[in-house]
Short mmCIF file of C-alpha atoms in Angstrom, two decimals:
data_model
loop_
_atom_site.label_atom_id
_atom_site.label_comp_id
_atom_site.label_asym_id
_atom_site.label_seq_id
_atom_site.Cartn_x
_atom_site.Cartn_y
_atom_site.Cartn_z
CA MET A 72 -21.85 8.21 -16.97
CA PRO A 73 -24.26 8.08 -14.42
CA VAL A 74 -23.36 6.39 -11.11
CA SER A 75 -25.86 3.72 -11.23
CA ASP A 76 -24.43 2.48 -14.21
CA LEU A 77 -20.75 2.86 -13.61
CA LEU A 78 -21.30 0.38 -10.46
CA TYR A 79 -21.89 -2.29 -13.49
CA ALA A 80 -19.51 -0.88 -16.08
CA PRO A 81 -16.24 -3.05 -17.60
CA ARG A 82 -13.41 -2.15 -15.45
CA GLU A 83 -12.28 0.54 -19.20
CA ALA A 84 -15.64 2.01 -18.72
CA ILE A 85 -14.82 3.03 -14.75
CA GLU A 86 -10.86 3.82 -15.19
CA ALA A 87 -12.29 6.52 -17.99
CA GLU A 88 -14.86 7.92 -15.65
CA ARG A 89 -12.40 8.57 -12.51
CA GLU A 90 -9.88 9.73 -15.35
CA ARG A 91 -12.37 12.21 -16.44
CA CYS A 92 -13.49 13.46 -12.78
CA PHE A 93 -9.90 13.39 -11.51
CA ALA A 94 -8.90 15.95 -14.20
CA GLU A 95 -12.20 18.60 -13.11
CA MET A 96 -11.26 18.01 -9.37
CA MET A 97 -7.71 18.74 -10.32
CA ASP A 98 -8.48 21.79 -11.95
CA LEU A 99 -10.72 22.74 -9.34
CA ALA A 100 -8.14 21.96 -6.46
CA ALA A 101 -5.22 23.72 -8.41
CA ALA A 102 -6.87 26.83 -8.40
CA ARG A 103 -9.55 26.73 -5.44
CA HIS A 104 -8.37 24.39 -2.60
CA PRO A 105 -6.03 25.94 -0.15
CA ARG A 106 -4.42 23.38 0.95
CA THR A 107 -3.72 21.54 -2.40
CA ARG A 108 -2.32 24.72 -3.70
CA ALA A 109 -0.29 25.04 -0.83
CA ARG A 110 1.03 21.48 -1.61
CA MET A 111 1.58 22.20 -4.83
CA ALA A 112 3.46 25.47 -4.19
CA ALA A 113 6.34 24.09 -1.59
CA SER A 114 6.98 20.88 -3.64
CA GLY A 115 7.61 23.02 -6.85
CA LEU A 116 4.45 21.35 -8.54
CA ALA A 117 2.37 22.68 -11.07
CA ARG A 118 -1.25 21.93 -12.74
CA ALA A 119 0.07 20.27 -15.58
CA ASP A 120 2.28 18.02 -13.63
CA PHE A 121 -0.94 16.01 -13.01
CA ALA A 122 -1.82 14.49 -16.30
CA SER A 123 -4.10 11.10 -15.13
CA LEU A 124 -4.90 9.46 -11.77
CA ALA A 125 -1.34 7.92 -12.44
CA ASP A 126 0.39 11.50 -11.17
CA LEU A 127 -1.64 11.74 -8.00
CA ALA A 128 1.28 9.67 -6.16
CA ARG A 129 3.32 13.60 -6.74
CA LEU A 130 1.33 14.47 -3.63
CA PRO A 131 2.06 13.45 -0.28
CA PRO A 132 -0.76 11.68 1.44
CA THR A 133 -2.81 13.91 3.77
CA LEU A 134 -2.94 12.76 7.43
CA LYS A 135 -5.90 12.79 9.47
CA SER A 136 -4.05 15.44 12.27
CA GLU A 137 -3.46 18.06 9.84
CA TYR A 138 -6.91 17.59 8.09
CA MET A 139 -8.49 18.08 12.37
CA ALA A 140 -5.49 20.70 12.38
CA ASP A 141 -6.87 23.25 9.38
CA PRO A 142 -10.15 21.83 8.01
CA ASP A 143 -11.11 25.46 6.82
CA ALA A 144 -7.66 24.81 4.15
CA PHE A 145 -9.59 21.40 2.60
CA ARG A 146 -12.98 23.69 1.56
CA LEU A 147 -13.33 24.36 -1.54
CA ASP A 148 -13.62 27.85 -2.52
CA ALA A 149 -16.83 28.08 -4.69
CA GLU A 150 -17.02 31.60 -5.37
CA GLY A 151 -18.71 31.81 -9.12
CA LEU A 152 -19.27 27.83 -9.38
CA PRO A 153 -22.90 27.27 -10.10
CA GLN A 154 -25.63 27.60 -6.58
CA GLU A 155 -25.66 24.30 -5.73
CA MET A 156 -21.26 23.76 -5.42
CA ARG A 157 -21.64 27.03 -3.31
CA THR A 158 -24.59 26.17 -1.31
CA VAL A 159 -24.19 24.01 2.14
CA TRP A 160 -26.32 21.49 2.29
CA ASP A 161 -25.20 20.21 5.75
CA VAL A 162 -22.23 19.74 7.87
CA MET A 163 -21.00 16.33 9.37
CA TYR A 164 -17.49 15.99 12.22
CA THR A 165 -15.18 13.62 12.46
CA THR A 166 -13.07 12.58 15.22
CA GLY A 167 -12.21 15.51 17.56
CA THR A 168 -8.90 17.39 17.91
CA SER A 169 -6.59 17.40 20.74
CA ALA A 170 -8.41 20.35 21.88
CA GLY A 171 -11.79 18.80 21.85
CA ARG A 172 -13.30 20.15 18.79
CA PRO A 173 -14.88 18.17 16.39
CA THR A 174 -13.41 18.77 12.78
CA PRO A 175 -16.23 19.70 10.52
CA PHE A 176 -16.72 17.71 7.40
CA VAL A 177 -18.79 19.98 4.50
CA SER A 178 -21.19 18.91 1.91
CA THR A 179 -22.77 21.08 -0.82
CA THR A 180 -25.95 20.74 -1.99
CA TYR A 181 -23.99 18.92 -5.34
CA ASP A 182 -22.20 16.97 -3.12
CA PHE A 183 -25.46 15.64 -1.27
CA PHE A 184 -27.00 14.57 -4.77
CA ARG A 185 -23.49 12.37 -4.92
CA ILE A 186 -24.05 11.48 -1.66
CA LEU A 187 -27.82 9.89 -2.52
CA GLU A 188 -26.13 8.02 -5.53
CA THR A 189 -23.74 6.94 -3.18
CA ASN A 190 -26.71 5.48 -0.40
CA ARG A 191 -28.36 4.25 -3.24
CA ASN A 192 -25.38 1.99 -4.92
CA MET A 193 -24.66 0.64 -1.68
CA LEU A 194 -28.51 -0.87 -1.08
CA ARG A 195 -28.21 -2.12 -4.89
CA LEU A 196 -24.97 -3.74 -4.07
CA ARG A 197 -26.85 -5.35 -0.76
CA GLY A 198 -29.93 -6.66 -2.74
CA VAL A 199 -32.15 -4.39 -1.58
CA ARG A 200 -35.68 -4.57 -2.88
CA PRO A 201 -38.74 -2.22 -3.31
CA GLU A 202 -40.82 -4.19 -0.69
CA ASP A 203 -37.28 -3.86 2.09
CA VAL A 204 -38.53 -1.38 5.14
CA ILE A 205 -35.60 -0.28 6.96
CA ALA A 206 -35.24 -0.23 10.96
CA ASN A 207 -32.63 2.25 11.25
CA LEU A 208 -31.19 1.64 14.87
CA PHE A 209 -28.23 4.46 14.78
CA PRO A 210 -28.24 6.20 17.85
CA LEU A 211 -28.88 9.78 17.39
CA THR A 212 -25.80 11.78 18.71
CA ALA A 213 -24.84 14.76 20.12
CA VAL A 214 -22.17 15.42 17.26
CA PRO A 215 -23.69 14.33 13.86
CA HIS A 216 -21.18 11.70 12.37
CA GLY A 217 -23.51 10.76 9.35
CA ALA A 218 -24.91 7.22 10.19
CA PHE A 219 -28.41 8.49 11.35
CA ILE A 220 -29.29 10.60 9.54
CA ARG A 221 -27.51 8.73 5.95
CA ALA A 222 -30.02 5.88 6.80
CA LEU A 223 -32.65 8.15 6.38
CA HIS A 224 -31.13 9.45 3.36
CA ALA A 225 -30.34 5.66 1.83
CA ALA A 226 -33.82 4.73 1.77
CA ALA A 227 -35.14 8.12 0.09
CA SER A 228 -32.49 7.36 -2.45
CA MET A 229 -34.56 3.85 -3.08
CA ASN A 230 -38.12 5.47 -2.13
CA LEU A 231 -38.29 2.61 0.27
CA ARG A 232 -39.89 2.73 3.45
CA VAL A 233 -37.86 3.36 6.70
CA VAL A 234 -38.55 3.53 10.54
CA ALA A 235 -36.25 5.60 13.04
CA ALA A 236 -35.97 4.06 16.61
CA LEU A 237 -33.99 6.38 17.65
CA PRO A 238 -32.33 4.42 20.65
CA GLY A 239 -30.55 5.54 24.00
CA ASN A 240 -29.96 9.39 24.77
CA PRO A 241 -27.11 11.69 23.59
CA SER A 242 -27.95 14.61 25.47
CA PRO A 243 -29.87 15.46 28.66
CA TYR A 244 -31.36 18.29 25.77
CA PHE A 245 -32.85 15.50 24.53
CA THR A 246 -36.53 14.09 25.46
CA LEU A 247 -37.01 11.39 22.65
CA GLY A 248 -34.84 8.51 22.83
CA THR A 249 -36.42 4.70 23.07
CA ASP A 250 -35.34 1.95 25.20
CA ILE A 251 -34.20 -1.59 23.92
CA ASP A 252 -37.55 -2.86 24.38
CA GLY A 253 -39.47 -0.26 22.98
CA VAL A 254 -36.57 -0.48 20.04
CA VAL A 255 -37.63 -4.25 19.85
CA ARG A 256 -41.49 -3.59 19.84
CA ILE A 257 -40.97 -0.72 16.70
CA VAL A 258 -38.82 -3.37 14.81
CA ALA A 259 -41.96 -5.50 15.30
CA ARG A 260 -44.63 -3.79 14.93
CA SER A 261 -42.82 -1.90 11.47
CA GLU A 262 -42.06 -5.64 9.69
CA ALA A 263 -39.08 -4.29 9.26
CA THR A 264 -36.94 -6.92 6.57
CA ILE A 265 -33.45 -4.54 7.34
CA LEU A 266 -31.89 -4.09 10.81
CA TRP A 267 -29.16 -1.19 9.71
CA GLY A 268 -27.22 -0.41 12.89
CA VAL A 269 -23.84 -0.44 14.43
CA PRO A 270 -23.03 -4.72 15.21
CA SER A 271 -23.05 -4.25 18.76
CA PHE A 272 -26.63 -2.68 19.13
CA VAL A 273 -28.04 -4.86 16.79
CA ARG A 274 -26.81 -7.86 18.25
CA ARG A 275 -28.59 -6.82 21.75
CA VAL A 276 -31.58 -6.22 19.42
CA VAL A 277 -31.66 -9.32 18.52
CA ALA A 278 -30.81 -10.96 21.94
CA ARG A 279 -33.42 -9.13 23.38
CA ALA A 280 -36.35 -10.11 20.94
CA ALA A 281 -35.49 -13.35 21.21
CA GLU A 282 -36.11 -12.96 25.36
CA MET A 283 -39.17 -10.95 24.48
CA GLY A 284 -40.67 -13.73 21.61
CA ALA A 285 -40.70 -10.67 19.41
CA ASP A 286 -41.67 -11.19 16.03
CA PHE A 287 -38.68 -10.43 13.86
CA SER A 288 -40.12 -13.16 10.97
CA ALA A 289 -40.13 -10.55 8.17
CA VAL A 290 -35.80 -9.72 9.16
CA ARG A 291 -33.92 -10.80 6.17
CA LEU A 292 -30.97 -8.52 6.11
CA ALA A 293 -28.87 -7.09 8.85
CA PHE A 294 -26.55 -4.06 7.69
CA VAL A 295 -23.50 -3.32 10.43
CA THR A 296 -21.09 -0.36 10.17
CA GLY A 297 -18.78 1.27 12.76
CA GLU A 298 -17.18 -1.86 14.56
CA GLY A 299 -15.20 -4.51 13.45
CA VAL A 300 -17.09 -7.77 13.08
CA THR A 301 -15.02 -11.58 13.08
CA GLU A 302 -16.20 -14.01 10.88
CA ALA A 303 -17.48 -15.95 14.47
CA ALA A 304 -19.29 -13.06 15.42
CA ARG A 305 -21.06 -12.29 11.87
CA GLU A 306 -22.08 -16.67 12.34
CA GLU A 307 -23.54 -15.44 15.35
CA LEU A 308 -25.32 -13.22 14.54
CA THR A 309 -26.44 -14.34 11.36
CA ALA A 310 -27.58 -17.52 13.49
CA ALA A 311 -29.54 -15.47 15.66
CA LEU A 312 -31.02 -13.91 12.78
CA ARG A 313 -32.15 -17.24 11.22
CA ARG A 314 -33.76 -18.66 14.47
CA LEU A 315 -35.54 -15.23 14.59
CA GLY A 316 -36.40 -13.95 11.25
CA ARG A 317 -35.90 -15.18 7.45
CA PRO A 318 -33.85 -18.81 7.10
CA ASP A 319 -31.77 -16.87 4.48
CA ALA A 320 -31.45 -14.43 6.57
CA TRP A 321 -27.48 -12.34 6.08
CA VAL A 322 -25.68 -10.05 7.66
CA SER A 323 -23.57 -7.82 5.10
CA VAL A 324 -20.58 -5.60 7.12
CA SER A 325 -19.67 -2.31 5.67
CA TYR A 326 -16.68 0.01 5.84
CA GLY A 327 -17.86 3.67 6.02
CA SER A 328 -15.90 7.15 7.10
CA THR A 329 -17.54 10.37 7.68
CA GLU A 330 -15.08 11.21 4.80
CA MET A 331 -17.00 9.12 2.56
CA GLN A 332 -20.40 9.51 3.54
CA GLY A 333 -21.22 6.24 3.00
CA GLY A 334 -19.30 2.94 2.74
CA MET A 335 -17.98 0.14 1.61
CA VAL A 336 -20.35 -2.51 1.34
CA GLU A 337 -20.29 -6.60 0.98
CA CYS A 338 -22.96 -8.22 -2.28
CA ALA A 339 -22.62 -11.04 -0.13
CA PRO A 340 -21.00 -12.70 3.04
CA GLY A 341 -17.35 -12.48 2.33
CA SER A 342 -17.03 -10.76 -1.18
CA GLY A 343 -14.85 -8.07 -0.29
CA LEU A 344 -16.32 -4.60 0.28
CA HIS A 345 -17.17 -2.77 -2.81
CA ASN A 346 -16.28 1.17 -3.94
CA PRO A 347 -19.96 1.78 -4.36
CA ALA A 348 -19.33 4.90 -6.38
CA PRO A 349 -16.27 4.62 -8.28
CA GLY A 350 -16.25 7.76 -10.12
CA GLN A 351 -16.62 9.65 -6.90
CA PHE A 352 -13.83 7.92 -4.65
CA TYR A 353 -10.27 6.48 -5.31
CA MET A 354 -8.74 4.18 -3.20
CA GLU A 355 -4.88 4.09 -2.94
CA VAL A 356 -3.27 1.08 -0.62
CA VAL A 357 0.38 2.43 0.30
CA ASP A 358 3.48 0.93 2.88
CA PRO A 359 2.04 2.82 6.31
CA LYS A 360 5.75 4.12 6.49
CA THR A 361 6.82 5.05 3.08
CA TYR A 362 3.63 5.44 1.99
CA ALA A 363 5.31 3.96 -1.88
CA PRO A 364 2.28 2.06 -3.52
CA VAL A 365 2.27 -1.59 -2.49
CA GLY A 366 0.25 -2.87 -5.49
CA ASP A 367 -2.88 -4.81 -5.40
CA GLY A 368 -3.41 -8.26 -3.45
CA ASN A 369 -1.07 -6.64 -1.21
CA PRO A 370 -1.85 -4.80 2.71
CA GLY A 371 -0.76 -1.64 2.93
CA LEU A 372 -2.00 1.73 4.45
CA LEU A 373 -5.56 3.07 2.55
CA LEU A 374 -5.84 6.82 0.97
CA LEU A 375 -8.78 7.96 -0.29
CA THR A 376 -9.27 10.72 -2.77
CA HIS A 377 -12.35 12.57 -3.62
CA LEU A 378 -12.98 12.39 -7.21
CA ARG A 379 -16.24 14.37 -7.28
CA ARG A 380 -17.07 16.97 -4.25
CA ARG A 381 -17.13 20.60 -3.90
CA GLY A 382 -17.02 20.94 -0.45
CA THR A 383 -14.95 19.63 2.15
CA VAL A 384 -12.21 17.51 -0.40
CA LEU A 385 -9.61 15.34 0.16
CA LEU A 386 -7.09 14.09 -1.67
CA ARG A 387 -5.00 11.16 -0.48
CA TYR A 388 -6.46 11.21 2.82
CA ALA A 389 -4.57 8.92 4.80
CA LEU A 390 -7.99 6.68 6.78
CA GLY A 391 -5.70 5.31 9.69
CA ASP A 392 -6.43 1.71 8.43
CA VAL A 393 -5.03 -1.08 7.20
CA SER A 394 -6.30 -3.77 4.16
CA VAL A 395 -5.94 -4.99 0.63
CA LEU A 396 -7.12 -4.01 -2.06
CA SER A 397 -8.91 -5.66 -5.79
CA ARG A 398 -9.78 -4.53 -8.95
CA GLU A 399 -10.50 -8.09 -10.20
CA ARG A 400 -14.37 -8.55 -11.16
CA CYS A 401 -16.57 -9.60 -8.25
CA PRO A 402 -17.15 -13.52 -8.42
CA HIS A 403 -20.32 -13.23 -6.48
CA CYS A 404 -22.05 -9.97 -7.99
CA GLY A 405 -20.42 -9.27 -11.03
CA SER A 406 -19.06 -5.77 -10.74
CA TRP A 407 -15.86 -4.20 -11.81
CA THR A 408 -15.45 -1.65 -8.95
CA ASP A 409 -12.53 -2.07 -6.76
CA ARG A 410 -12.84 -3.87 -3.67
CA LEU A 411 -10.84 -4.59 -0.40
CA VAL A 412 -10.40 -8.00 0.21
CA ALA A 413 -9.42 -8.08 3.81
CA MET A 414 -11.52 -6.66 6.67
CA PRO A 415 -9.85 -3.39 7.07
CA ARG A 416 -8.33 -3.19 10.64
CA ARG A 417 -6.11 -0.16 12.71
CA SER A 418 -3.08 0.57 11.97
CA ASP A 419 -3.10 2.78 15.12
CA ALA A 420 0.42 2.69 17.28
CA LEU A 421 1.13 0.12 19.76
CA LEU A 422 -0.06 0.63 23.63
CA LYS A 423 2.38 0.80 26.43
CA ILE A 424 0.57 -1.66 29.13
CA LYS A 425 2.65 -2.69 32.46
CA GLY A 426 5.70 -1.60 30.65
CA THR A 427 4.79 -4.10 27.35
CA LEU A 428 3.85 -2.54 23.90
CA VAL A 429 0.72 -3.83 22.85
CA ASN A 430 -1.11 -4.39 19.17
CA PRO A 431 -4.81 -3.20 20.22
CA ASP A 432 -5.96 -5.79 17.33
CA VAL A 433 -4.28 -8.96 19.37
CA LEU A 434 -6.49 -7.78 22.35
CA ALA A 435 -9.29 -7.51 20.65
CA GLN A 436 -8.55 -10.93 18.12
CA ALA A 437 -7.82 -12.95 21.68
CA ALA A 438 -10.90 -11.84 22.93
CA GLU A 439 -13.24 -12.09 20.09
CA ALA A 440 -11.83 -16.01 19.88
CA VAL A 441 -13.01 -16.70 23.37
CA LEU A 442 -15.95 -14.18 23.70
CA GLY A 443 -17.86 -14.53 20.45
CA ALA A 444 -20.15 -12.23 19.94
CA ARG A 445 -20.80 -10.90 23.73
CA GLU A 446 -19.90 -7.55 24.06
CA PHE A 447 -16.42 -6.44 25.42
CA GLN A 448 -13.76 -3.41 25.82
CA PHE A 449 -10.45 -3.29 26.96
CA VAL A 450 -9.94 0.14 29.62
CA VAL A 451 -6.52 1.13 29.99
CA GLU A 452 -6.11 3.56 32.98
CA GLU A 453 -3.17 4.61 34.60
CA ALA A 454 -4.41 2.71 37.77
CA GLY A 455 -4.83 -0.52 35.65
CA PHE A 456 -6.06 -3.07 33.23
CA THR A 457 -9.11 -4.40 32.82
CA LEU A 458 -11.42 -6.39 30.44
CA LYS A 459 -15.22 -5.37 30.74
CA VAL A 460 -17.49 -7.99 29.50
CA ALA A 461 -21.37 -8.05 28.66
CA GLY A 462 -23.33 -10.29 31.37
CA GLU A 463 -23.75 -12.18 34.04
CA PRO A 464 -20.31 -13.47 36.33
CA ASP A 465 -18.81 -17.25 35.16
CA ASN A 466 -15.60 -18.44 36.31
CA ASP A 467 -14.99 -20.51 33.65
CA LEU A 468 -14.78 -17.97 31.21
CA THR A 469 -13.05 -14.84 33.26
CA ARG A 470 -10.06 -18.16 33.52
CA THR A 471 -10.09 -19.22 29.58
CA ALA A 472 -10.47 -15.34 28.66
CA VAL A 473 -7.41 -13.34 31.04
CA GLU A 474 -5.37 -16.86 30.03
CA ALA A 475 -6.16 -15.99 26.26
CA VAL A 476 -5.34 -12.12 26.21
CA LYS A 477 -2.28 -12.91 28.72
CA ARG A 478 -1.04 -15.82 26.36
CA ALA A 479 -1.33 -13.70 23.13
CA SER A 480 -0.41 -10.48 24.47
CA GLY A 481 1.43 -11.00 27.59
CA VAL A 482 -0.35 -8.93 29.74
CA THR A 483 -2.90 -9.82 32.20
CA PRO A 484 -6.03 -7.68 32.50
CA ALA A 485 -8.52 -7.86 35.35
CA LEU A 486 -11.76 -9.20 34.29
CA LEU A 487 -15.08 -6.87 35.29
CA PHE A 488 -18.61 -8.33 33.91
CA VAL A 489 -20.92 -5.34 33.47
CA THR A 490 -23.74 -4.29 31.80
CA PRO A 491 -23.85 -2.99 27.97
CA GLY A 492 -24.83 0.27 29.29
CA ASP A 493 -21.32 0.36 31.36
CA PHE A 494 -18.95 0.55 28.16
CA ILE A 495 -17.68 4.23 27.62
CA SER A 496 -18.85 4.48 24.04
CA SER A 497 -20.23 7.06 21.70
CA TRP A 498 -22.01 6.02 18.88
CA LYS A 499 -19.94 3.11 18.39
CA LEU A 500 -17.92 0.76 20.86
CA LYS A 501 -14.51 0.88 20.82
CA ARG A 502 -12.67 -2.13 21.88
CA VAL A 503 -9.47 -0.76 23.41
CA VAL A 504 -9.98 2.79 25.69
CA ASP A 505 -6.82 4.14 26.71
CA LEU A 506 -7.91 6.39 29.06
CA ARG A 507 -4.33 7.53 30.41
CA GLY A 508 -3.58 11.57 29.79
#
């Protein structure tokens, strides 16, 4: 079934197509995927032991560290398959290894065709129209992850107009970067209706547009990904958009990853993060320690299985985030595709700061409750623990923020007001950075 039809098909049709794709994927993996072959051999399993998706749990999960250690073991041997399945279309990179080398995620021509289908469905779910103009606010990065180029590909998948603002400067060898004022002028000049980028930068662009008196009256949507977004931060960004743009402008959050080359998206605020290609991606939620299924409606570690890939293929891959899965019909758009109905949060190990074990999520939530849409970042070093906050010094805010963090975590940070450029960042802002060896 075409992926566009599957998105709004009955649940039974989605499950049937998934089983068909899984059978095809397992045929290939059992014969051509080094990692799967090794896992099956070690467990005494054969292809016949995987009659349906219900049997997938017989394979142990794949951890990110295992993929990073030997990425070639996760590439399908495509010798003898059609040319589209053999030809490498592009290579993106996920989290670096302990040696600092980025981990390649390989897509064939066949995979790229699927990526376009995913991108198109992401836009359909978000209510994109033929007349929309996308402002791509993702930075070009020295190591490609997918965000910058896939936004351009998404526009192509729906034959939309797009302008790439090229913010920042990722390398001394790059000469075409645009400063924040230039980005604002590009958005205004193009009469963009959609802003697409990481939330921290989209907020900066909108705030600077207000200061400059720029014409953002066409803006009706903001697509944000790559960083956590609280409801308070969403509300502040929505209000700012509505002051500058359309009175009904809204913010659509997505949960993306290099391993999906796309993301799960909202069709409306708070609707849950929809799987845009249920025939390509199968999500499980399991106990983070035992990897036992926890069932729909319960929080657990997210596992991703590729159902239609020919380059890098991941089965039961631990994404490193905790969320809640629902297979109920979306009350907003009517789609039966699976949704994450709780914003994903990292399942990373606790940090020891000044002798106290601290959950990074607790730090971020405490700061967000006080700082709202202000950008911030915690930095942990051997010499100390600092909360960096964007903006001019404010003694009252300092006292309130420091007390909130201390009350929530038991650890007192030093607070430093900085400019947005002083944060430790790649293409997205990490809320807690540990610089200790």
